Coordinates of C-alpha atoms in Angstrom, one line a residue:
Chain A
X1 CA 0.0 0.1 0.1
X2 CA 1.4 3.4 -1.1
X3 CA 0.9 5.9 2.2
X4 CA 0.2 9.5 1.6
X5 CA 3.3 11.4 3.0
X6 CA 1.8 12.7 6.2
X7 CA 0.6 9.2 7.1
X8 CA 3.9 8.1 8.9
X9 CA 4.2 11.6 10.6
X10 CA 0.8 11.1 12.1
X11 CA 1.6 7.6 12.9
X12 CA 4.7 8.3 14.8
X13 CA 2.7 10.4 17.7
X14 CA -0.3 7.7 17.9
X15 CA 0.5 5.7 20.9
X16 CA -0.2 1.9 20.2
X17 CA -3.5 0.5 20.7
X18 CA -5.2 3.9 20.9
X19 CA -8.6 4.5 19.7
X20 CA -8.8 7.0 16.9
X21 CA -11.5 8.6 15.1
X22 CA -10.6 9.9 11.5
X23 CA -12.4 12.7 10.2
X24 CA -13.0 12.8 6.4
X25 CA -11.5 9.3 6.2
X26 CA -11.6 9.1 2.6
X27 CA -11.1 5.3 1.4
X28 CA -9.9 4.2 4.7
X29 CA -6.2 4.1 3.9
X30 CA -4.8 6.0 7.0
X31 CA -6.9 4.0 9.6
X32 CA -5.9 0.9 7.8
X33 CA -2.2 2.0 7.8
X34 CA -2.5 3.0 11.7
X35 CA -4.2 -0.5 12.6
X36 CA -1.2 -2.2 11.0
X37 CA 1.2 0.0 12.3
X38 CA -0.2 1.0 15.6
X39 CA -2.7 -1.6 16.5
X40 CA -5.2 1.1 16.8
X41 CA -8.9 1.0 17.3
X42 CA -10.3 3.3 14.6
X43 CA -13.5 4.8 13.2
X44 CA -13.8 6.9 10.3
X45 CA -16.3 9.7 9.4
X46 CA -17.1 10.0 5.6
X47 CA -19.7 11.7 3.8
X48 CA -19.1 10.2 0.2
X49 CA -20.6 7.0 -0.8
X50 CA -18.0 5.7 -3.0
X51 CA -15.6 6.2 0.1
X52 CA -17.8 4.4 2.5
X53 CA -17.8 1.3 0.2
X54 CA -14.2 1.5 -0.1
X55 CA -13.9 1.5 3.5
X56 CA -16.1 -1.4 4.2
X57 CA -14.1 -3.3 1.6
X58 CA -11.1 -2.7 3.6
X59 CA -12.8 -3.8 6.7
X60 CA -12.3 -0.4 8.2
X61 CA -15.1 1.1 10.4
X62 CA -16.8 4.0 8.8
X63 CA -19.9 6.0 9.9
X64 CA -21.5 8.1 7.1
X65 CA -22.3 11.3 8.2
X66 CA -21.8 15.2 7.5
X67 CA -18.8 16.5 9.6
X68 CA -20.0 20.3 8.8
X69 CA -22.8 19.5 11.5
X70 CA -20.3 18.9 14.4
X71 CA -19.7 15.4 15.9
X72 CA -23.2 14.9 17.7
X73 CA -23.5 11.1 18.6
X74 CA -19.9 11.1 20.0
X75 CA -19.3 11.2 23.7
X76 CA -16.8 14.1 25.1
X77 CA -13.3 12.8 25.4
X78 CA -14.1 9.4 23.9
X79 CA -11.2 9.3 21.7
X80 CA -7.4 9.2 22.2
X81 CA -6.8 10.8 19.2
X82 CA -9.0 12.7 16.6
X83 CA -7.4 13.0 13.2
X84 CA -8.1 15.6 10.6
X85 CA -5.9 14.5 7.5
X86 CA -5.7 17.2 4.9
X87 CA -9.5 18.0 5.2
X88 CA -9.7 21.3 7.2
X89 CA -9.0 23.3 4.3
X90 CA -11.9 22.0 2.7
X91 CA -14.4 22.7 5.4
X92 CA -16.8 25.4 6.0
X93 CA -16.9 25.9 9.8
X94 CA -13.4 25.5 10.9
X95 CA -14.0 26.9 14.4
X96 CA -16.9 24.3 15.0
X97 CA -14.8 21.6 13.9
X98 CA -11.9 22.5 15.9
X99 CA -14.0 22.7 18.7
X100 CA -15.6 19.5 18.3
X101 CA -12.2 17.6 17.8
X102 CA -11.2 18.8 21.2
X103 CA -14.3 17.8 22.8
X104 CA -14.2 14.4 21.4
X105 CA -10.5 13.6 21.5
X106 CA -8.1 14.1 24.1
X107 CA -5.6 15.3 21.6
X108 CA -6.1 16.2 17.9
X109 CA -3.7 15.6 14.8
X110 CA -4.2 17.5 12.0
X111 CA -2.4 17.9 8.5
X112 CA -2.7 20.8 6.4
X113 CA -1.3 22.1 3.3
X114 CA 0.9 25.3 3.7
X115 CA -0.3 28.2 1.7
X116 CA 2.8 30.0 2.7
X117 CA 5.2 27.5 0.8
X118 CA 7.6 29.5 -1.5
X119 CA 6.6 28.1 -4.9
X120 CA 2.9 29.1 -4.0
X121 CA 4.2 32.5 -2.9
X122 CA 6.0 32.7 -6.3
X123 CA 3.0 31.8 -8.3
X124 CA 0.9 34.7 -6.4
X125 CA 3.8 37.2 -7.3
X126 CA 3.6 35.9 -10.8
X127 CA -0.1 36.9 -10.7
X128 CA -2.0 33.7 -10.6
X129 CA -3.5 31.5 -7.9
X130 CA -1.2 28.5 -7.1
X131 CA -1.8 25.3 -8.5
X132 CA 0.3 22.2 -8.0
X133 CA 0.6 18.7 -7.3
X134 CA -0.4 18.9 -3.7
X135 CA -2.9 21.4 -4.3
X136 CA -4.3 20.5 -7.9
X137 CA -7.3 22.5 -8.4
X138 CA -8.0 25.8 -10.2
X139 CA -9.4 28.7 -8.4
X140 CA -13.0 28.1 -9.7
X141 CA -13.4 24.5 -9.0
X142 CA -11.3 23.9 -5.6
X143 CA -12.9 22.2 -2.8
X144 CA -10.4 24.1 -0.7
X145 CA -12.1 27.2 0.8
X146 CA -10.1 27.6 3.9
X147 CA -6.2 27.6 2.9
X148 CA -4.0 29.1 5.6
X149 CA -0.3 29.3 6.1
X150 CA 1.4 27.8 9.1
X151 CA 1.4 31.1 10.6
X152 CA -2.2 31.7 10.0
X153 CA -3.0 28.3 11.8
X154 CA -0.9 28.8 14.7
X155 CA -2.2 32.2 15.3
X156 CA -5.9 30.6 15.0
X157 CA -4.8 28.1 17.9
X158 CA -3.5 30.9 20.1
X159 CA -6.7 32.7 19.8
X160 CA -9.1 29.7 20.1
X161 CA -7.6 27.7 23.3
X162 CA -5.5 25.1 21.2
X163 CA -2.2 24.2 22.5
X164 CA 0.1 23.0 19.8
X165 CA 2.3 20.0 21.2
X166 CA 4.0 18.9 18.2
X167 CA 4.6 20.0 14.9
X168 CA 6.3 18.2 11.8
X169 CA 6.6 20.2 8.5
X170 CA 7.7 18.6 5.4
X171 CA 8.2 19.1 1.9
X172 CA 8.0 16.4 -0.6
X173 CA 8.4 13.8 2.0
X174 CA 11.3 15.2 3.9
X175 CA 11.2 17.1 7.1
X176 CA 11.8 20.7 7.1
X177 CA 13.1 22.5 9.9
X178 CA 14.7 25.9 8.5
X179 CA 12.0 28.6 7.7
X180 CA 9.1 26.1 7.8
X181 CA 6.5 28.6 6.8
X182 CA 8.5 29.2 3.6
X183 CA 10.1 25.8 2.9
X184 CA 7.3 23.5 3.7
X185 CA 4.5 22.5 1.8
X186 CA 2.5 20.3 4.2
X187 CA 2.5 20.3 8.1
X188 CA 1.3 18.0 10.7
X189 CA 0.3 19.2 14.3
X190 CA -0.5 17.5 17.4
X191 CA -2.5 19.6 19.7
X192 CA -4.7 19.5 22.9
X193 CA -7.2 22.0 24.8
X194 CA -5.0 24.7 26.4
X195 CA -5.9 25.0 30.0
Chain B
X1 CA -37.8 -21.2 -15.6
X2 CA -35.9 -19.0 -13.5
X3 CA -32.6 -18.9 -15.2
X4 CA -32.0 -15.2 -15.9
X5 CA -30.7 -14.4 -12.4
X6 CA -28.9 -17.1 -10.2
X7 CA -31.1 -18.2 -7.4
X8 CA -31.2 -20.8 -5.1
X9 CA -33.7 -22.6 -7.0
X10 CA -36.4 -25.0 -5.8
X11 CA -36.7 -25.0 -2.1
X12 CA -38.6 -27.1 0.4
X13 CA -39.6 -25.9 3.8
X14 CA -38.8 -28.1 6.8
X15 CA -40.5 -28.2 10.2
X16 CA -39.1 -28.4 13.7
X17 CA -41.1 -29.5 16.4
X18 CA -40.2 -28.2 20.0
X19 CA -41.5 -30.3 23.1
X20 CA -39.7 -28.5 25.9
X21 CA -42.2 -25.7 27.2
X22 CA -41.6 -22.2 26.5
X23 CA -41.8 -19.5 29.2
X24 CA -42.8 -16.3 27.3
X25 CA -41.8 -12.7 28.4
X26 CA -45.3 -12.4 29.3
X27 CA -45.3 -15.3 31.6
X28 CA -47.6 -17.4 29.5
X29 CA -46.5 -20.9 28.8
X30 CA -46.2 -22.5 25.5
X31 CA -45.9 -26.4 26.0
X32 CA -45.0 -27.4 22.4
X33 CA -44.8 -25.4 19.1
X34 CA -43.4 -25.8 15.8
X35 CA -41.3 -23.4 13.4
X36 CA -41.2 -23.8 9.8
X37 CA -37.9 -22.8 8.2
X38 CA -35.9 -23.1 5.0
X39 CA -32.1 -23.3 4.2
X40 CA -30.0 -22.4 1.5
X41 CA -26.4 -23.4 0.7
X42 CA -24.5 -25.9 2.7
X43 CA -23.4 -26.0 6.7
X44 CA -19.6 -26.5 6.6
X45 CA -18.0 -29.2 8.9
X46 CA -17.1 -26.6 11.6
X47 CA -20.6 -25.1 11.5
X48 CA -19.3 -21.7 11.3
X49 CA -20.8 -20.4 8.1
X50 CA -24.6 -20.0 9.2
X51 CA -26.4 -16.9 8.7
X52 CA -30.0 -16.1 10.2
X53 CA -32.4 -14.0 8.2
X54 CA -35.1 -12.4 10.5
X55 CA -38.1 -11.5 8.9
X56 CA -40.0 -8.2 9.6
X57 CA -44.0 -7.6 10.0
X58 CA -45.4 -9.7 7.3
X59 CA -42.5 -11.7 6.2
X60 CA -41.9 -15.5 6.5
X61 CA -39.3 -18.2 6.1
X62 CA -39.5 -18.0 2.4
X63 CA -36.5 -15.9 2.0
X64 CA -35.1 -17.1 -1.3
X65 CA -35.7 -19.5 -4.2
X66 CA -38.9 -20.8 -5.7
X67 CA -41.6 -23.0 -4.3
X68 CA -41.9 -24.9 -7.6
X69 CA -41.1 -25.0 -11.4
X70 CA -44.4 -22.9 -12.0
X71 CA -43.6 -20.6 -9.1
X72 CA -42.9 -17.0 -10.6
X73 CA -42.2 -15.3 -7.3
X74 CA -39.1 -15.9 -5.5
X75 CA -38.7 -15.4 -1.7
X76 CA -39.0 -12.0 -0.3
X77 CA -35.1 -11.2 -0.2
X78 CA -34.3 -13.1 -3.3
X79 CA -32.4 -10.2 -4.7
X80 CA -30.0 -10.2 -1.6
X81 CA -29.7 -13.8 -0.9
X82 CA -28.4 -16.7 -3.3
X83 CA -25.4 -18.0 -5.5
X84 CA -23.2 -15.2 -6.2
X85 CA -25.6 -12.5 -4.6
X86 CA -24.7 -10.2 -1.7
X87 CA -25.3 -13.0 0.8
X88 CA -23.3 -15.7 -1.1
X89 CA -25.3 -19.0 -0.6
X90 CA -22.1 -20.7 -2.3
X91 CA -20.3 -19.6 1.0
X92 CA -22.8 -19.2 3.6
X93 CA -25.6 -21.6 5.2
X94 CA -28.7 -19.3 5.2
X95 CA -31.7 -20.1 7.5
X96 CA -34.9 -18.2 7.0
X97 CA -37.9 -18.8 9.5
X98 CA -41.3 -18.0 10.4
X99 CA -41.3 -16.8 13.7
X100 CA -43.5 -18.0 16.5
X101 CA -47.1 -16.4 16.1
X102 CA -46.8 -16.3 12.3
X103 CA -49.2 -17.8 10.0
X104 CA -47.2 -19.5 7.3
X105 CA -46.5 -22.7 9.0
X106 CA -45.0 -22.0 12.5
X107 CA -47.3 -22.4 15.3
X108 CA -49.6 -19.2 15.6
X109 CA -53.0 -18.2 16.5
X110 CA -54.5 -19.7 13.4
X111 CA -52.9 -23.2 14.4
X112 CA -54.7 -25.9 16.1
X113 CA -54.2 -25.8 19.9
X114 CA -53.5 -29.5 21.0
X115 CA -55.7 -29.1 24.0
X116 CA -59.0 -28.2 22.1
X117 CA -58.5 -29.4 18.8
X118 CA -59.4 -25.9 17.5
X119 CA -57.2 -22.8 16.3
X120 CA -55.9 -20.9 19.3
X121 CA -57.3 -17.6 18.0
X122 CA -57.4 -15.3 21.2
X123 CA -56.0 -17.9 23.3
X124 CA -52.7 -17.7 21.7
X125 CA -50.2 -15.5 23.9
X126 CA -48.5 -12.3 22.7
X127 CA -45.1 -13.2 21.9
X128 CA -42.1 -10.3 22.0
X129 CA -39.0 -10.4 20.0
X130 CA -36.9 -11.7 23.1
X131 CA -39.2 -14.7 22.9
X132 CA -38.5 -14.9 19.0
X133 CA -34.6 -14.9 19.7
X134 CA -35.3 -17.6 22.2
X135 CA -36.8 -19.9 19.7
X136 CA -34.4 -19.0 17.1
X137 CA -31.8 -20.1 19.6
X138 CA -33.6 -23.4 20.0
X139 CA -33.6 -24.0 16.5
X140 CA -29.8 -23.2 16.1
X141 CA -29.3 -25.5 18.8
X142 CA -31.4 -28.2 16.9
X143 CA -29.3 -27.6 13.6
X144 CA -26.0 -27.8 15.9
X145 CA -25.0 -24.2 15.3
X146 CA -23.2 -22.9 18.3
X147 CA -22.5 -19.3 16.6
X148 CA -23.8 -17.6 13.7
X149 CA -21.5 -16.1 11.3
X150 CA -24.1 -13.2 10.8
X151 CA -27.7 -12.5 11.9
X152 CA -29.2 -10.3 9.6
X153 CA -32.8 -8.5 9.3
X154 CA -34.6 -5.2 8.2
X155 CA -37.3 -3.2 10.0
X156 CA -38.4 -5.5 13.0
X157 CA -35.9 -8.1 11.7
X158 CA -33.3 -5.9 12.6
X159 CA -34.6 -5.6 16.3
X160 CA -34.3 -9.3 16.4
X161 CA -30.7 -8.9 15.4
X162 CA -30.2 -6.4 18.0
X163 CA -32.0 -8.6 20.6
X164 CA -29.7 -11.6 19.4
X165 CA -26.6 -9.7 20.2
X166 CA -27.5 -8.6 23.6
X167 CA -28.9 -12.0 24.8
X168 CA -26.7 -14.5 23.2
X169 CA -23.5 -12.3 22.7
X170 CA -21.4 -15.4 21.8
X171 CA -23.7 -16.8 19.3
X172 CA -23.3 -13.9 16.8
X173 CA -20.3 -12.7 15.0
X174 CA -21.9 -10.3 13.2
X175 CA -25.0 -8.1 13.1
X176 CA -26.7 -6.4 10.2
X177 CA -29.4 -4.1 11.3
X178 CA -31.2 -2.8 8.4
X179 CA -34.0 0.2 8.3
X180 CA -34.3 -0.4 11.8
X181 CA -34.8 1.4 15.1
X182 CA -33.6 0.7 18.8
X183 CA -37.4 1.2 19.8
X184 CA -40.8 2.7 18.6
X185 CA -41.5 6.2 18.4
X186 CA -45.2 7.5 19.8
X187 CA -45.9 8.0 15.9
X188 CA -44.7 4.6 15.1
X189 CA -47.0 2.9 17.9
X190 CA -49.6 5.1 16.8
X191 CA -49.6 3.8 13.2
X192 CA -49.8 0.3 14.2
X193 CA -52.9 1.1 17.1
X194 CA -54.7 2.6 14.0
X195 CA -54.0 -0.9 12.1
X196 CA -55.0 -3.0 15.2
X197 CA -58.3 -0.8 15.6
X198 CA -59.3 -1.5 11.8
X199 CA -58.9 -5.3 12.9
X200 CA -60.1 -5.5 16.4
X201 CA -63.2 -3.4 15.4
X202 CA -64.3 -5.5 12.2
X203 CA -67.4 -7.4 13.1
X204 CA -66.0 -10.6 11.6
X205 CA -63.1 -10.5 14.1
X206 CA -65.4 -12.1 17.1
X207 CA -62.6 -11.4 19.4
X208 CA -60.1 -13.5 17.7
X209 CA -62.0 -16.5 17.3
X210 CA -63.3 -15.8 14.0
X211 CA -62.1 -19.3 12.6
X212 CA -64.9 -20.9 14.4
X213 CA -67.1 -18.6 12.6
X214 CA -65.8 -19.5 9.4
X215 CA -65.3 -15.8 8.3
X216 CA -62.1 -13.8 8.2
X217 CA -62.0 -9.9 9.3
X218 CA -61.1 -9.0 5.9
X219 CA -62.3 -5.2 5.9
X220 CA -60.0 -4.7 9.0
X221 CA -57.1 -6.5 7.8
X222 CA -57.3 -4.8 4.5
X223 CA -57.5 -1.2 6.0
X224 CA -54.4 -2.2 8.4
X225 CA -52.5 -3.3 5.4
X226 CA -53.5 0.0 3.3
X227 CA -52.2 2.1 6.3
X228 CA -49.2 0.2 6.5
X229 CA -48.6 0.4 3.0
X230 CA -48.6 4.0 2.8
X231 CA -46.2 4.4 5.7
X232 CA -43.6 2.1 4.0
X233 CA -43.5 4.0 0.9
X234 CA -42.2 7.7 0.5
X235 CA -44.3 10.5 -0.9
X236 CA -41.9 10.9 -3.7
X237 CA -42.2 7.6 -4.9
X238 CA -45.9 7.5 -4.6
X239 CA -46.1 10.8 -6.7
X240 CA -43.6 9.3 -9.2
X241 CA -45.5 6.0 -9.3
X242 CA -49.3 7.3 -9.2
X243 CA -49.2 11.2 -9.2
X244 CA -53.0 12.1 -9.5
X245 CA -53.7 9.6 -12.7
X246 CA -57.1 8.7 -12.8
X247 CA -58.3 5.1 -14.1
X248 CA -60.8 6.9 -16.2
X249 CA -59.8 10.3 -17.3
X250 CA -62.8 12.2 -15.9
X251 CA -64.0 12.5 -12.2
X252 CA -67.0 10.2 -11.5
X253 CA -68.3 12.3 -8.8
X254 CA -68.6 9.3 -6.4
X255 CA -66.6 7.1 -3.8
X256 CA -65.5 4.2 -6.2
X257 CA -62.0 3.7 -7.1
X258 CA -60.9 6.8 -9.3
X259 CA -57.3 7.6 -8.5
X260 CA -54.6 4.9 -9.3
X261 CA -53.3 5.2 -5.8
X262 CA -56.7 3.9 -4.6
X263 CA -56.6 1.1 -6.8
X264 CA -53.4 0.0 -6.1
X265 CA -53.9 0.5 -2.2
X266 CA -57.1 -1.7 -2.6
X267 CA -55.4 -4.3 -4.6
X268 CA -52.7 -4.5 -1.9
X269 CA -55.1 -4.6 0.9
X270 CA -57.0 -7.2 -0.9
X271 CA -54.2 -9.4 -1.4
X272 CA -52.9 -9.1 2.0
X273 CA -56.1 -10.0 3.7
X274 CA -56.7 -13.0 1.3
X275 CA -53.5 -14.4 2.6
X276 CA -52.7 -13.2 6.0
X277 CA -53.8 -14.2 9.5
X278 CA -55.6 -11.1 11.4
X279 CA -54.4 -12.5 14.8
X280 CA -50.7 -12.8 13.5
X281 CA -51.0 -9.2 12.2
X282 CA -52.0 -7.9 15.7
X283 CA -49.5 -9.8 17.4
X284 CA -46.7 -8.6 15.3
X285 CA -47.5 -5.1 15.6
X286 CA -47.4 -5.5 19.4
X287 CA -43.8 -7.2 19.3
X288 CA -42.8 -4.0 17.5
X289 CA -44.2 -1.6 20.1
X290 CA -43.1 -3.6 22.9
X291 CA -39.6 -3.9 21.7
X292 CA -37.1 -1.6 24.0
X293 CA -34.0 -2.8 25.2
X294 CA -33.8 -0.1 27.5
X295 CA -36.8 -1.3 29.5
X296 CA -38.5 2.2 29.4
X297 CA -35.4 4.2 29.9
X298 CA -34.4 2.1 33.1
X299 CA -31.2 1.8 31.3
X300 CA -29.6 3.9 28.3
X301 CA -29.3 2.3 25.1
X302 CA -25.7 2.2 25.5
X303 CA -25.9 0.3 28.8
X304 CA -28.4 -2.0 27.1
X305 CA -26.0 -2.9 24.5
X306 CA -23.2 -3.7 26.9
X307 CA -23.2 -7.4 26.6
X308 CA -22.9 -7.2 22.7
X309 CA -19.8 -8.6 21.2
X310 CA -20.7 -8.5 17.5
X311 CA -19.5 -6.5 14.7
X312 CA -22.1 -4.3 13.2
X313 CA -23.2 -3.0 9.8
X314 CA -26.0 -0.6 10.1
X315 CA -27.9 0.7 7.1
X316 CA -30.6 3.3 6.6
X317 CA -32.2 4.8 3.7
X318 CA -32.8 8.4 3.1
X319 CA -36.5 8.5 2.4
X320 CA -37.4 6.2 5.1
X321 CA -39.7 7.9 7.1
X322 CA -41.1 5.1 9.3
X323 CA -37.7 4.0 10.2
X324 CA -35.7 7.1 9.8
X325 CA -32.0 7.2 9.4
X326 CA -31.9 9.2 12.7
X327 CA -33.2 5.9 14.3
X328 CA -30.4 4.0 12.9
X329 CA -27.9 6.8 14.2
X330 CA -29.2 5.8 17.9
X331 CA -28.2 2.3 17.4
X332 CA -24.7 3.5 15.9
X333 CA -24.1 5.6 19.0
X334 CA -25.0 2.9 21.3
X335 CA -22.6 0.6 19.4
X336 CA -19.8 3.3 19.6
X337 CA -20.3 4.0 23.3
X338 CA -19.4 0.4 23.7
X339 CA -16.2 0.4 21.5
X340 CA -17.9 -2.3 19.1
X341 CA -16.8 -2.4 15.5
X342 CA -19.5 -0.6 13.6
X343 CA -20.0 0.6 9.8
X344 CA -22.9 3.0 9.0
X345 CA -24.3 4.3 5.8
X346 CA -27.2 6.3 5.0
X347 CA -28.2 5.1 1.6
X348 CA -29.9 7.5 -0.8
X349 CA -33.0 5.6 -2.1
X350 CA -36.4 7.0 -2.9
X351 CA -38.6 3.8 -2.0
X352 CA -39.2 4.7 1.8
X353 CA -38.9 1.9 4.0
X354 CA -39.3 -0.6 1.5
X355 CA -36.3 0.3 0.0
X356 CA -34.3 -2.3 2.3
X357 CA -36.3 -5.0 0.0
X358 CA -35.2 -3.4 -3.3
X359 CA -31.8 -4.2 -5.2
X360 CA -30.3 -0.7 -5.2
X361 CA -26.8 -1.3 -6.5
X362 CA -24.8 0.8 -3.8
X363 CA -27.0 -1.0 -0.9
X364 CA -26.0 -4.5 -2.4
X365 CA -22.3 -3.5 -2.8
X366 CA -22.2 -2.4 0.6
X367 CA -23.8 -5.8 1.8
X368 CA -21.5 -7.8 -0.5
X369 CA -18.2 -6.0 0.5
X370 CA -19.3 -6.5 4.5
X371 CA -20.1 -10.3 3.9
X372 CA -16.8 -10.8 2.0
X373 CA -15.0 -9.7 5.0
X374 CA -17.1 -11.8 7.2
X375 CA -15.8 -14.8 4.8
X376 CA -12.4 -13.6 5.4
X377 CA -12.4 -13.2 8.9
X378 CA -14.1 -16.4 9.9
X379 CA -11.8 -18.3 7.2
X380 CA -15.0 -19.8 5.6

């Protein structure tokens, strides 16, 4: 199985046998990966019929529901980790979903594309919206309505009672430590509720 | 000939006779009873590939296949169960039975009471979902089946699946709960009561002992079925199927059959009234009303499901307003609260509650995929 580049980064923070909830779990690849790598007990949430079927085929637990309405039906603090892998930027209500992640999960793990990545900045300077392999859409057909830079996301966390515990910034599968907001195209965060 | 779609072919029902007295939830005791059942596929040597199909309100043991060469209508879930079908009888040994209290061969109100030599009628005790599970477990014992690879059912059948996983957690590996609910709402009970009132107030009902009068409370049963039928369909599908189409192009200014929908409902009502037992209908609706694993909120549904050990597939249909998707989500929540493996899909379908009997491709793909995993996980 080909793992997406953020899978290993996510898995490194997931404790063995943890109970995980993957929001917008797609075809269930991450949950299957975590089950095999970490022995997790996982559930996915997904809205798309084809993805639901793909999850069932993989033997991954999946619940069909619309994330935009929150996580009603899930008890507070009932998961060790709630994961949102490359989904946040496509959601309408970011504040609600972040609040729900921290209500249902003891910790959250989130992957976001970095809109501050230098290649994207250059495309903007060139006068066009960025289009790349990891964000392949045109401005008019993109599902990604809430793109942000790492700086934006971290400011959001400070303002919304979210404490960042770990951050791994990557560029094409390589870890980036120097000027991450410029040189990284993807970041994985582990976080919890502050206070 | 039935060669166009693969089928289990011609099936013969079998009868299991039970002599050990059965104490029902009501306290009543049945000294002896019979269950009629059909099986499809072959039970493997380890007896690990058995699937139990639980029927809904008006269902029976004839789940798949045909009764004879001439039979044109296959069993009620033939599109789901058969060789190469979502529930593949080349892999699984599938059992369909008629529940106790039924009118298709299992002991019920229309059966002869050995004590009197006459039909039980009103003397037949009311049975519950839990009582059915008990009798189904006895049938499994008889067949040497220690545990089921899966138990599946839609609607009232799904309630039996839930009950199985609570009462006999070690005997169910997988539960498929389709278009069901953890208990009925007031609206649902109300529909059932109107149906019962139609039967109970039919002058031909004779307090349930109509057999002795050589009549059948057809009017009541027909009305009950017409009402039920409306609630099993969606507004959209009725609109699409019948709209306001008239049988004759102009209004007759009378009370005869004018609209196509009236004609359809009356046909369905008549057909049902001619073949179904009124007492069984009363009993089945009552079993639906009584089912409540929380015992009137004495415990939460999550606590009620605590004994369950099975993995679950829960399915609902978007246009089903009698057992709406929200009711399935209640079940899913209780399973999640108990850390049980569960997948849940809300299938986009126009057919209302009846959608669970329809051959929707996505619905069948989900069941097929889930059952393939059952095959793999149990090494069948």
